[in-house]
Tab-separated table of C-alpha atoms (C1' of nucleotides) in Angstrom:
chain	number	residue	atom	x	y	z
A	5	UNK	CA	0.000	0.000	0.000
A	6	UNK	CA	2.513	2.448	1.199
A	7	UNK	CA	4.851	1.351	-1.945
A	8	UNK	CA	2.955	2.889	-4.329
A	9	UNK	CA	2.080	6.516	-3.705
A	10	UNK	CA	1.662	7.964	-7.142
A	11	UNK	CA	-1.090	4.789	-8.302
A	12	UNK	CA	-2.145	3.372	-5.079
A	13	UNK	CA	-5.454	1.823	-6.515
A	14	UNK	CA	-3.722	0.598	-9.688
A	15	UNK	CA	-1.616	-2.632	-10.215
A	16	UNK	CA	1.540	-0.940	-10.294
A	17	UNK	CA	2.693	-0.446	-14.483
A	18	UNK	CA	5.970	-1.206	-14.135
A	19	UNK	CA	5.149	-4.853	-12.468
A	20	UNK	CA	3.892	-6.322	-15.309
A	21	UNK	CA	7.137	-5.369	-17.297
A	22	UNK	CA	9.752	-6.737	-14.377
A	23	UNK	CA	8.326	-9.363	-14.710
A	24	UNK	CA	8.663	-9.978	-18.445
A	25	UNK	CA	11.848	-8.919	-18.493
A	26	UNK	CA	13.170	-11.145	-16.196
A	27	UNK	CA	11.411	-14.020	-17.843
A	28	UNK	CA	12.675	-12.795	-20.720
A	29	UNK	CA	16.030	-13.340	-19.197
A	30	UNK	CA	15.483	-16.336	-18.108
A	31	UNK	CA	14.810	-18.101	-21.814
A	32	UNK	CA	18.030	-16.214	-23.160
A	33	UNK	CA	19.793	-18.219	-20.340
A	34	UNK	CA	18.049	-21.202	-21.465
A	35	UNK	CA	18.990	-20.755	-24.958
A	36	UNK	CA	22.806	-20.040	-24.054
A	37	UNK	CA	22.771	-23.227	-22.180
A	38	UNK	CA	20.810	-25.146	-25.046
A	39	UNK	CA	23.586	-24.236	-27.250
A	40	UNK	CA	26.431	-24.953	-24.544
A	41	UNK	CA	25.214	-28.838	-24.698
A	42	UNK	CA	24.914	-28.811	-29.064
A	43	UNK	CA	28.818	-27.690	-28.364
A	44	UNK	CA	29.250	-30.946	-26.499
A	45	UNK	CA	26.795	-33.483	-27.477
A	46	UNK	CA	26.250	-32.287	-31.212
A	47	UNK	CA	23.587	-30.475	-32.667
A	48	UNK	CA	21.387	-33.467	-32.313
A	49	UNK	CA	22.088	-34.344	-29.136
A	50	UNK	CA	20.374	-31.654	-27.176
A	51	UNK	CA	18.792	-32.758	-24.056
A	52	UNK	CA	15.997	-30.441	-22.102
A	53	UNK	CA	17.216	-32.377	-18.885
A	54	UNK	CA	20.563	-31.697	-19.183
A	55	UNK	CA	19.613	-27.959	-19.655
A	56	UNK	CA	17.449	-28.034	-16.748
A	57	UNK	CA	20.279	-29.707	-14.787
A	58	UNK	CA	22.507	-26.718	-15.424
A	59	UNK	CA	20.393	-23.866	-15.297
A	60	UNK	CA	19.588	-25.388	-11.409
A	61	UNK	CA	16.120	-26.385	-11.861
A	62	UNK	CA	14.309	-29.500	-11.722
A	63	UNK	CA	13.260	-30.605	-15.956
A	64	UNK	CA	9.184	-29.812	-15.660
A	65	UNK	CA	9.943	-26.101	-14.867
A	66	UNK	CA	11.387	-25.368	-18.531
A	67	UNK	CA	8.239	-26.394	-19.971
A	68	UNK	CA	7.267	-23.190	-18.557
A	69	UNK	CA	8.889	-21.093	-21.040
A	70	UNK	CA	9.170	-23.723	-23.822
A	71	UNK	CA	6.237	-26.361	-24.739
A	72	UNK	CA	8.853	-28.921	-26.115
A	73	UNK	CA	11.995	-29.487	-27.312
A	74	UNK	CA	11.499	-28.282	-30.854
A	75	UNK	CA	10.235	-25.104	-29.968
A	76	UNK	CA	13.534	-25.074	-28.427
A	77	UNK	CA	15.244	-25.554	-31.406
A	78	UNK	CA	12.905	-22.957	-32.991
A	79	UNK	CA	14.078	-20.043	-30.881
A	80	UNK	CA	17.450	-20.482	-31.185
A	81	UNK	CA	17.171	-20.973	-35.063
A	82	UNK	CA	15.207	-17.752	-35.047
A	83	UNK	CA	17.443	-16.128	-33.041
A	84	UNK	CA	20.536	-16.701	-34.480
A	85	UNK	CA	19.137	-15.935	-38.024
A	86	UNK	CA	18.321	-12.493	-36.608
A	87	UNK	CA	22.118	-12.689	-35.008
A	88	UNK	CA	23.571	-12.895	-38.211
A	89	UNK	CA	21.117	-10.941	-40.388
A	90	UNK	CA	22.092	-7.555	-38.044
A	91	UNK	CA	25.854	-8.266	-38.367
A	92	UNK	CA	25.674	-8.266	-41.662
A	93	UNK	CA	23.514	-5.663	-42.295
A	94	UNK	CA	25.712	-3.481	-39.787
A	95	UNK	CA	28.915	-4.555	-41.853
A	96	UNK	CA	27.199	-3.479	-45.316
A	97	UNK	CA	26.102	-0.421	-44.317
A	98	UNK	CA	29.486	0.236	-43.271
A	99	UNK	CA	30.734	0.229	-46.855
A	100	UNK	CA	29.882	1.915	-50.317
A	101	UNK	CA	27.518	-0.062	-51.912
A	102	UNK	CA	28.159	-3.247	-54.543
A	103	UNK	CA	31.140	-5.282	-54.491
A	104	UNK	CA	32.519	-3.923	-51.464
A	105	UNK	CA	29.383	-3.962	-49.499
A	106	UNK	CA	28.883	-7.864	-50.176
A	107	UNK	CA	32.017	-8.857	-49.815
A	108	UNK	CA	32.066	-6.703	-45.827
A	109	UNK	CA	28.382	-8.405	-45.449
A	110	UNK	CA	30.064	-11.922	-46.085
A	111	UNK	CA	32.556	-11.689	-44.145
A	112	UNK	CA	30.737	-10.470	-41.201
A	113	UNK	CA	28.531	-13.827	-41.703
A	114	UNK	CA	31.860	-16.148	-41.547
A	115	UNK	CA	32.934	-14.564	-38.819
A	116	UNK	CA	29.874	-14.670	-37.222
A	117	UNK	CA	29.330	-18.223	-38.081
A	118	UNK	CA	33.048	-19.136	-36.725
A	119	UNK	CA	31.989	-17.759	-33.417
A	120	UNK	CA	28.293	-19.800	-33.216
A	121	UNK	CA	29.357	-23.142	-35.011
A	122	UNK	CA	26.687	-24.659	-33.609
A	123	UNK	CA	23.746	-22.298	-34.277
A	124	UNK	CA	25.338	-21.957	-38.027
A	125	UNK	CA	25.192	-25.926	-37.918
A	126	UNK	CA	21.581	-25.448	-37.438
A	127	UNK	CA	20.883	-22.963	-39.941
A	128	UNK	CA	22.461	-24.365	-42.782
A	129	UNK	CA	23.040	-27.820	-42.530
A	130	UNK	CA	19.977	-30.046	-41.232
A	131	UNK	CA	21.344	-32.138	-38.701
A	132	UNK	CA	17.643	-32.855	-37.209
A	133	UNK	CA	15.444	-34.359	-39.313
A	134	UNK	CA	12.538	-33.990	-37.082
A	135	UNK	CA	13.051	-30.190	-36.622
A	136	UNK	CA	11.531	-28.099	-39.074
A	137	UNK	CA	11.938	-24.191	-38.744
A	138	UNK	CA	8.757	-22.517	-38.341
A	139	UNK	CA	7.513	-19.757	-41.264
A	140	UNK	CA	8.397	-16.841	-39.458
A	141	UNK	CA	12.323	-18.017	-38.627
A	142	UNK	CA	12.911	-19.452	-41.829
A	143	UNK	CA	11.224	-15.719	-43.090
A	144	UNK	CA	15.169	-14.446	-41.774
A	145	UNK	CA	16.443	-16.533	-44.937
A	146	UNK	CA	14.883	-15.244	-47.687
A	147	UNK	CA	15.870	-11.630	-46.195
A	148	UNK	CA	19.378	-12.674	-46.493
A	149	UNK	CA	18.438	-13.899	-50.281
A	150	UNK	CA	17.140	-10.547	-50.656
A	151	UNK	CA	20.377	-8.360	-49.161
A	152	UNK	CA	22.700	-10.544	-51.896
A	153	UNK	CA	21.059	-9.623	-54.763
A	154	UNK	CA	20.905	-6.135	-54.181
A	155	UNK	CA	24.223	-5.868	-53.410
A	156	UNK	CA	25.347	-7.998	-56.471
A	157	UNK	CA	22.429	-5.398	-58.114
A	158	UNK	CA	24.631	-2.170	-57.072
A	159	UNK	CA	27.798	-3.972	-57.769
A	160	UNK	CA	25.757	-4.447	-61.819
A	161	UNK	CA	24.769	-1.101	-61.932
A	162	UNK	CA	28.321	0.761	-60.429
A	163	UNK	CA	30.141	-1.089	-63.899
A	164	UNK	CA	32.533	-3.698	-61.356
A	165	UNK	CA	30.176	-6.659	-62.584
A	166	UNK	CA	28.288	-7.499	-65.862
A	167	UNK	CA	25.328	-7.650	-65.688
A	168	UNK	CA	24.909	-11.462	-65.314
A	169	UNK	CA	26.053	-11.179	-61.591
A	170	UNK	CA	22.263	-9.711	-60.693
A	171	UNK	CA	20.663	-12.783	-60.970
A	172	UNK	CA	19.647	-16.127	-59.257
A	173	UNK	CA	22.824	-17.533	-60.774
A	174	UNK	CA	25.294	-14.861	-59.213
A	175	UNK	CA	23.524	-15.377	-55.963
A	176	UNK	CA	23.932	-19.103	-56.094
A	177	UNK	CA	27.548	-18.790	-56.766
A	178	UNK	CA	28.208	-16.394	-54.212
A	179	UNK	CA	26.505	-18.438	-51.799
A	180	UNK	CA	28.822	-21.267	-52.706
A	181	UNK	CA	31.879	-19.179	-52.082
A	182	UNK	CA	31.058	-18.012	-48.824
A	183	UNK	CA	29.412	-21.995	-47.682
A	184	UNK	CA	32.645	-23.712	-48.969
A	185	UNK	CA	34.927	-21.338	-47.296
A	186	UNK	CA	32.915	-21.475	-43.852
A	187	UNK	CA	32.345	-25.379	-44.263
A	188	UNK	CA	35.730	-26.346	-44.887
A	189	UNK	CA	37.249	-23.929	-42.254
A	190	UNK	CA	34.352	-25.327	-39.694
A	191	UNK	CA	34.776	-29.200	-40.405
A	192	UNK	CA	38.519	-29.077	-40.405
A	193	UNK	CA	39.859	-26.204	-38.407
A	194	UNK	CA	37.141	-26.092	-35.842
A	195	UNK	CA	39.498	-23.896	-33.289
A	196	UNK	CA	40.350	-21.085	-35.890
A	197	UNK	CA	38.675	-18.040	-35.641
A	198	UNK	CA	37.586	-16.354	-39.455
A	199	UNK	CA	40.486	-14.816	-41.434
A	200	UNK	CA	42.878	-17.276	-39.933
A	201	UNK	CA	43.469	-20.980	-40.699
A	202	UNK	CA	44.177	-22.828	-44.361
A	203	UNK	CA	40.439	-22.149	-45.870
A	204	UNK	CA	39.056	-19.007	-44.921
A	205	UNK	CA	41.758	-15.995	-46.091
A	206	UNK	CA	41.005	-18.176	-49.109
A	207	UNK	CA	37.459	-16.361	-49.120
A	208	UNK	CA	38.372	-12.906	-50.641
A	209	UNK	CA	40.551	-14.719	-53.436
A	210	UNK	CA	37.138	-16.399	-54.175
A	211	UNK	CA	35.042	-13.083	-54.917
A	212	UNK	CA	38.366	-11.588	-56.858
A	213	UNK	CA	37.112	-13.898	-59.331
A	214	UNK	CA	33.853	-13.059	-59.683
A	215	UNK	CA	34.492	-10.273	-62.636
A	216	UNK	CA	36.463	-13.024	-64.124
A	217	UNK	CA	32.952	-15.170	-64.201
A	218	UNK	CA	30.694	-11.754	-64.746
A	219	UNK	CA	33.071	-9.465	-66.903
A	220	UNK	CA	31.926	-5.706	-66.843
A	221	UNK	CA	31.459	-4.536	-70.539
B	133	UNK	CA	29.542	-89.341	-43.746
B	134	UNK	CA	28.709	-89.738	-47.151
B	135	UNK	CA	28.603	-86.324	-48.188
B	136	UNK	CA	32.262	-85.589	-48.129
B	137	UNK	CA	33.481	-88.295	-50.326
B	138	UNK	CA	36.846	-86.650	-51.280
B	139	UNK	CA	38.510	-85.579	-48.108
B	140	UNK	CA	36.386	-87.956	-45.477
B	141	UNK	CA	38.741	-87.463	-42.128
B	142	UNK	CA	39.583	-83.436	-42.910
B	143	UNK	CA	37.777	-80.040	-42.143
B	144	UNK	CA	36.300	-79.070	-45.521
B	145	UNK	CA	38.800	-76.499	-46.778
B	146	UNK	CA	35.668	-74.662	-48.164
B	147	UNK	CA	33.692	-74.423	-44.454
B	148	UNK	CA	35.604	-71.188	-43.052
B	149	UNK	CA	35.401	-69.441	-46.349
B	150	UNK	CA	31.469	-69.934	-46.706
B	151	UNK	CA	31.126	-69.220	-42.816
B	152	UNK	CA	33.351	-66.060	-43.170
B	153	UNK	CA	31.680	-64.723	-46.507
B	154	UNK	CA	28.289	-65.065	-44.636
B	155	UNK	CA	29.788	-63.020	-41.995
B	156	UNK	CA	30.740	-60.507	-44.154
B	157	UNK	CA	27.118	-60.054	-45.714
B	158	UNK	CA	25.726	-59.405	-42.422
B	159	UNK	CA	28.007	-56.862	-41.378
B	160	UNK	CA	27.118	-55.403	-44.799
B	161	UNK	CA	23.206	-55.607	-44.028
B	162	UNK	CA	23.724	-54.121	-40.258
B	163	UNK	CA	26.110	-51.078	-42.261
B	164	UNK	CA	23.095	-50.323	-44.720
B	165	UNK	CA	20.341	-50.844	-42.211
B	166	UNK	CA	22.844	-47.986	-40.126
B	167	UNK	CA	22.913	-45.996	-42.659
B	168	UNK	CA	18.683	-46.082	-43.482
B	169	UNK	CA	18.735	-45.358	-39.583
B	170	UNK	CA	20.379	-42.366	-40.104
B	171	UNK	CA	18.885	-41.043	-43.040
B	172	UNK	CA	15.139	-40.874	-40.890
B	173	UNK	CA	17.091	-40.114	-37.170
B	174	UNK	CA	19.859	-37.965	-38.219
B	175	UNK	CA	23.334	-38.362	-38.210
B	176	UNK	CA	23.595	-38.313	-34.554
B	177	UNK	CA	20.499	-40.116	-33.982
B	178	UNK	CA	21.847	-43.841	-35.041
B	179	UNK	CA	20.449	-46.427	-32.683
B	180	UNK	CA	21.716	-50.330	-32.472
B	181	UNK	CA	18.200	-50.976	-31.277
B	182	UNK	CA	16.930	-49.941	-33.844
B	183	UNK	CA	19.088	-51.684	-36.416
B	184	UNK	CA	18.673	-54.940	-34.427
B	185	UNK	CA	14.576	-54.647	-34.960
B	186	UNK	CA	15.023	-53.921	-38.802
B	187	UNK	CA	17.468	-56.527	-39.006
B	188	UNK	CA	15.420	-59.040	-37.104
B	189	UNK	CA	17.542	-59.889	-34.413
B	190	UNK	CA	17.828	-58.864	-30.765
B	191	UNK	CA	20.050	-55.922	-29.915
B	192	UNK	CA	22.852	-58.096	-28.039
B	193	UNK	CA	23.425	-60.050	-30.816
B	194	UNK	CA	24.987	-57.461	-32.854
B	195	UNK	CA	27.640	-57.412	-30.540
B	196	UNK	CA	28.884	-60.713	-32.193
B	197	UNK	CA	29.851	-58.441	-35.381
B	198	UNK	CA	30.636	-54.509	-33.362
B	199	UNK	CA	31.951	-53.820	-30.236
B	200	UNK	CA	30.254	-50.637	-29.642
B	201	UNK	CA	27.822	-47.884	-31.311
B	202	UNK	CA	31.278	-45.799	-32.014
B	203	UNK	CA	32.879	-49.341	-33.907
B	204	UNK	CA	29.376	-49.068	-36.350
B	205	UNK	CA	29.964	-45.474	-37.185
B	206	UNK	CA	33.903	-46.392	-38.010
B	207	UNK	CA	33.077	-48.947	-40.394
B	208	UNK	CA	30.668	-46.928	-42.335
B	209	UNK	CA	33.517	-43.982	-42.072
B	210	UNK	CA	36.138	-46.441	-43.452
B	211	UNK	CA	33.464	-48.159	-45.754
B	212	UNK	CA	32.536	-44.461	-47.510
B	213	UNK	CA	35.625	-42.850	-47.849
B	214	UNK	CA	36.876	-46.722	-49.808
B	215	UNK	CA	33.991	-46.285	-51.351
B	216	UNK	CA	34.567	-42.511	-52.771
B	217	UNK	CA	38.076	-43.084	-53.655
B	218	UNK	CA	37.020	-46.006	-55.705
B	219	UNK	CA	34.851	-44.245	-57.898
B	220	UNK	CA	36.597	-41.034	-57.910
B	221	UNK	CA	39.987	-42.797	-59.197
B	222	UNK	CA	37.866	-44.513	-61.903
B	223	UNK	CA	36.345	-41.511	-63.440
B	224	UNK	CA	39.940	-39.813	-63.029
B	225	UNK	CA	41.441	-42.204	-65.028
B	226	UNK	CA	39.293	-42.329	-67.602
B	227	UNK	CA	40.558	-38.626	-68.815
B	228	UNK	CA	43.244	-37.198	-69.587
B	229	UNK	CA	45.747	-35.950	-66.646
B	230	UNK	CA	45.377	-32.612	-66.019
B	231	UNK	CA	42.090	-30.252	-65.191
B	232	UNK	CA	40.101	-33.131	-67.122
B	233	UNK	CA	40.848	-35.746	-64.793
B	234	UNK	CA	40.584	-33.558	-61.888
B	235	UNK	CA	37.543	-32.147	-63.035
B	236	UNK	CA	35.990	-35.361	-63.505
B	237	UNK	CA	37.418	-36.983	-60.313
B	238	UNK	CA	35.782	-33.916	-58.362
B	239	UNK	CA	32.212	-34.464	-60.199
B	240	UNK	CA	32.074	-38.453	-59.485
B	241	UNK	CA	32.716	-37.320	-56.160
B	242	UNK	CA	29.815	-34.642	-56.023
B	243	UNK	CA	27.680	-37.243	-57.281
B	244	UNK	CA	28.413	-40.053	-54.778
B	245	UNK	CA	27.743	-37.496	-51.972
B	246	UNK	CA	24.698	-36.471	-53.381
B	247	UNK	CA	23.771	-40.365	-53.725
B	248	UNK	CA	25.022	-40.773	-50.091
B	249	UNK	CA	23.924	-37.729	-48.058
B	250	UNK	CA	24.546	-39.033	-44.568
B	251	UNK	CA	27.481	-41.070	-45.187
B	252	UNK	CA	28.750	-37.612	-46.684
B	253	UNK	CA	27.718	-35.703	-43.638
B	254	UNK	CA	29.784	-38.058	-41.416
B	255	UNK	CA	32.634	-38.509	-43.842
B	256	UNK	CA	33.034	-34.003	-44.437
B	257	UNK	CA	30.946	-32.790	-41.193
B	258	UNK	CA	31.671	-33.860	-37.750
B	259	UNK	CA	28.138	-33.944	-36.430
B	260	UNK	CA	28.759	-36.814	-33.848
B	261	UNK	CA	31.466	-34.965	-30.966
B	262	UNK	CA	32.051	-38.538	-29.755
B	263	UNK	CA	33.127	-40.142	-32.733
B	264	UNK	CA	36.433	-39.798	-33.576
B	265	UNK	CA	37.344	-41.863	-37.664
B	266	UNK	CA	40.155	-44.447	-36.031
B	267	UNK	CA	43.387	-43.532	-37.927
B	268	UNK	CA	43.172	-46.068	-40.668
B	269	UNK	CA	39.780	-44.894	-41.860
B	270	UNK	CA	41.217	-41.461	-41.400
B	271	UNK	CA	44.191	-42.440	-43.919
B	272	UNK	CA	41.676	-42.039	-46.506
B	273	UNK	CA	41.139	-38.819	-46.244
B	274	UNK	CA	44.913	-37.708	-46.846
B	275	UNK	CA	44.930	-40.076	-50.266
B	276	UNK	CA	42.268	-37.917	-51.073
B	277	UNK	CA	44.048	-34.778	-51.067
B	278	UNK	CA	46.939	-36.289	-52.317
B	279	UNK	CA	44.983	-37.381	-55.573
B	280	UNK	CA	43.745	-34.159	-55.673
B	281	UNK	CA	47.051	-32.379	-55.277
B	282	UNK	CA	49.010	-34.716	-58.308
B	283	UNK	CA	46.195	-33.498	-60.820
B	284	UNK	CA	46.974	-29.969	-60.154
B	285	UNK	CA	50.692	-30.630	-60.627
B	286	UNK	CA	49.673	-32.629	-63.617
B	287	UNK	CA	48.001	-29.434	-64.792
B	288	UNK	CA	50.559	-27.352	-64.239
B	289	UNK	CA	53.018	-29.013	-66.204
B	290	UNK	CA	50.815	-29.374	-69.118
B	291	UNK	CA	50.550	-25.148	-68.881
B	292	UNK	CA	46.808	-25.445	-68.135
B	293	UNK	CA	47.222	-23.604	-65.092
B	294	UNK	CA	50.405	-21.631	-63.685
B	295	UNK	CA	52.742	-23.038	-60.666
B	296	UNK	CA	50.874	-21.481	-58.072
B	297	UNK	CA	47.770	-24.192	-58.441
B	298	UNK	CA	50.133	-27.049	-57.392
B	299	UNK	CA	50.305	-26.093	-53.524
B	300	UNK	CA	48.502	-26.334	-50.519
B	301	UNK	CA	46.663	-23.089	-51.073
B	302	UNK	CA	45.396	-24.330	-54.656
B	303	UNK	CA	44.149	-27.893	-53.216
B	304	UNK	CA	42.036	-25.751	-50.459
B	305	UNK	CA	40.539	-23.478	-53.271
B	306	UNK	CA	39.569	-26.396	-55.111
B	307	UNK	CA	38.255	-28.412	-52.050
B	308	UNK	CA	36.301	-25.076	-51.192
B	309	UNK	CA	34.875	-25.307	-54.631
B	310	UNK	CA	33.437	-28.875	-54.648
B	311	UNK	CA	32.742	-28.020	-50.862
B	312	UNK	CA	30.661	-25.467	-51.380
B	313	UNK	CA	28.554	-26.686	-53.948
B	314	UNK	CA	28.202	-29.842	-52.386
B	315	UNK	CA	26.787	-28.354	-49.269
B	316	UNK	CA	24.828	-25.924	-50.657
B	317	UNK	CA	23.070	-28.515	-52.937
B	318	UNK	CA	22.549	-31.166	-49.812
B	319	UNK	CA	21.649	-28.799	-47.275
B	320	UNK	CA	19.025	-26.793	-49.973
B	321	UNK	CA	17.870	-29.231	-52.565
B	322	UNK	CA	18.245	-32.958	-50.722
B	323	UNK	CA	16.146	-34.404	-53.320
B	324	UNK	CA	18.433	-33.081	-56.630
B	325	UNK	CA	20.761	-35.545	-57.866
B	326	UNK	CA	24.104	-33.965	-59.051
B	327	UNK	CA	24.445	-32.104	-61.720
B	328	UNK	CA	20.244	-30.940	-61.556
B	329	UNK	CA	19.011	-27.907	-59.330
B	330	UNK	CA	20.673	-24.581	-58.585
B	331	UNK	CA	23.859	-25.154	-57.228
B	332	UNK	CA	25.858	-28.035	-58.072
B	333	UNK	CA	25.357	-27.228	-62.050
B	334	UNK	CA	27.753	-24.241	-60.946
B	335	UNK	CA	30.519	-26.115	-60.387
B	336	UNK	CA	32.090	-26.452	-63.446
B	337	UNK	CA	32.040	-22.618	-63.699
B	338	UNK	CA	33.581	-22.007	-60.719
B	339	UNK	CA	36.592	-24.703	-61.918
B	340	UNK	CA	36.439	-23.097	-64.752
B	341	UNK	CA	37.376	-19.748	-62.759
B	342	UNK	CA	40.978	-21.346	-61.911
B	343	UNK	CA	42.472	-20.554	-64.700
B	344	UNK	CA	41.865	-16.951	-63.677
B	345	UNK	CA	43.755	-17.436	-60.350
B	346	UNK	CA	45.916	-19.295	-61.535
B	347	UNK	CA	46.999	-17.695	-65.117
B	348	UNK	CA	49.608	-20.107	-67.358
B	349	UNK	CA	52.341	-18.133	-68.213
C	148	DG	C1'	6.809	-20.728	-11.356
C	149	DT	C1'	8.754	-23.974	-8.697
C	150	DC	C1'	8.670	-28.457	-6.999
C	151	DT	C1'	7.889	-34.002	-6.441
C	152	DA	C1'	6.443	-37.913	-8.540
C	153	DT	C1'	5.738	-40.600	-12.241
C	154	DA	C1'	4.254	-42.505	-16.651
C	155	DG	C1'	6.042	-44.515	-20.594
C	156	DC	C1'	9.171	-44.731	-23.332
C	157	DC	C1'	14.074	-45.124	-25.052
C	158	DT	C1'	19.192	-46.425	-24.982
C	159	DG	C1'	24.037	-49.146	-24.790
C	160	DA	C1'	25.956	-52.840	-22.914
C	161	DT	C1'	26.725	-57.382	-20.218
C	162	DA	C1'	25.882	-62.257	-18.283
C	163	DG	C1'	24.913	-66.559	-19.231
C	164	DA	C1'	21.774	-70.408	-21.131
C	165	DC	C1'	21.337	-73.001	-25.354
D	171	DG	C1'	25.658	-66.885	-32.907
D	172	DT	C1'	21.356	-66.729	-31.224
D	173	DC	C1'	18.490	-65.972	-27.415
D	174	DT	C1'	16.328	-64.158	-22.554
D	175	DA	C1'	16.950	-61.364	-18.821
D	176	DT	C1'	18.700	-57.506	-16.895
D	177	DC	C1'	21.488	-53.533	-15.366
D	178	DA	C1'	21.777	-48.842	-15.074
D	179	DG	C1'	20.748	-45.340	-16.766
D	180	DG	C1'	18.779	-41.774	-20.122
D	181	DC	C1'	14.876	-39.033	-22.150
D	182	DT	C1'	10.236	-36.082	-23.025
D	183	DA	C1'	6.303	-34.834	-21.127
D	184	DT	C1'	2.324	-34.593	-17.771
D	185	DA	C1'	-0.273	-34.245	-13.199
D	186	DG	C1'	-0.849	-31.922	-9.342
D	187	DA	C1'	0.786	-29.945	-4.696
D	188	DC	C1'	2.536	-25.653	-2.955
DNA sequence: GTCTATAGCCTGATAGAC
DNA sequence: GTCTATCAGGCTATAGAC
């Protein structure tokens, strides 16, 4: 009663919001853990009980926040897509647009992916059969699509690219470049950070060929 | 008694081989039944119960053929990567040495993972932590490379491509090459064979891209 | 939102009879 | 080489008290 002089007849408005928050909270720490047990026990071998066991709660209370282990799956999928999708959108905007822009973008994703092997396991390979991304997180995807091509579109329309770079080819082959770079670096040199290692400084000396496949007129 | 006419008082010099060669077809059916495990599970998600109920038996008894869960997964490591070399040396040496044979060493490969998605995934990906190839199986892998790395020099010398192909750096470019498309094909389009769908028809254009990085003189 | 308790499964692996 | 029986655990998910 006395706590609340300015609404004392009022559920308090800030209440409602503590709480979220620290729920909110709460399934980020869940989701860090999630992906602390992928690290050890693969991608497919993530186990709600061992999550519950190191968060410090008994199993039944994560159902709380999560109705089942695939939803699980679904929020960190989700999340990391929206992980990635800022980094490289920060990166891009960082740089004049086209070639330059794409290449900063890409990067920014192998790095990113280098530091979440995991979560990038997830996203791009389909180690779980049974998991399915829902609409909305596999929505993040075709936004990334969509960033590509317009770079490749400004890199068409500045003269460094002809113009058969700007279409669903170009993309394709970019998207190559920048999967066999990461995949190789991941699957062999797990401990190497991006930029370092046998595969990925390869990564740059990939796109310097791309006016060699797309030659401006 | 009167069925062994010829060599009454001896062990039947043909008994061991028929036993063994029986032996050696069921290990075969538990690998493939693995494998179809696998392919509905995941990677990760193999389970000797599960074999041992396709195969018809009870779970113990496959004991009598693997040691352990981690013994099934080598032998389908060891089995795939034979398997790969095989054909990829047979398409290489029905072409001429150089960027021919490479080229269509690297293709017979493409289309073996392609036929073989999670044998691939186990052989390129390391989606079980726990498994570690045992260090025969694992030889393999450098023959691989090695195969890979003569056709460059056979390149080079035949002034297809210029001496800077024949090192480490220009067996990574072309493993990030097949790499790429390979994983961008399985992860995207499981059902495409190779050679059909949006990425793997790429790859001879990006192989066709090393003679850009690697001018002739 | 946390807990206990539990249902109803699954697993890898071993012992020992036949 | 096959089986039964079993150990010793694991898991997801639910019910219901507090």
């Amino acid at each position: 009663m006395a706590s609340s002089p300015a609404a004392p007849d009022a559920t308090p408005p800030d209440r409602p919001d503590r709480r979220s928050r620290r729920r909110q909270e709460t399934i980020e720490e869940i989701l860090d853990l999630a992906v602390e047990v992928m690290t050890e026990a693969g991608v497919n071998g993530l186990s709600l009980s061992e999550v519950a066991r190191r968060l410090g709660v008994q199993p039944p209370s994560l159902y709380k926040y999560f109705p089942s282990l695939m939803a699980v799956y679904d929020a960190i999928f989700e999340r990391g897509m929206a992980e990635m999708l800022a980094v490289m959108h920060e990166a891009m905007d960082a740089q004049p647009p086209g070639l330059q822009s794409l290449v900063a973008g890409l990067d920014a994703n192998g790095r990113w992916c280098l530091e979440h092997p995991v979560v990038a396991q997830l996203l791009f390979w389909r180690p779980v059969p049974s998991f399915e991304p829902s609409p909305q997180a596999f929505a993040f995807s075709g936004e990334m699509v969509d960033v590509q091509r317009a770079a490749l579109a400004d890199a068409v329309a500045a003269g460094e690219l002809g113009p058969g770079a700007a279409t669903e080819e170009g993309v394709c082959l970019v998207s190559i470049m920048i999967a066999g770079s990461l995949s190789q670096a991941m699957a062999n040199e797990p401990g190497n950070t991006w930029g370092t290692g046998r595969f990925s400084p390869l990564f740059p000396k990939l796109v310097a060929l791309l006016p060699a496949a797309y030659p401006p007129d």
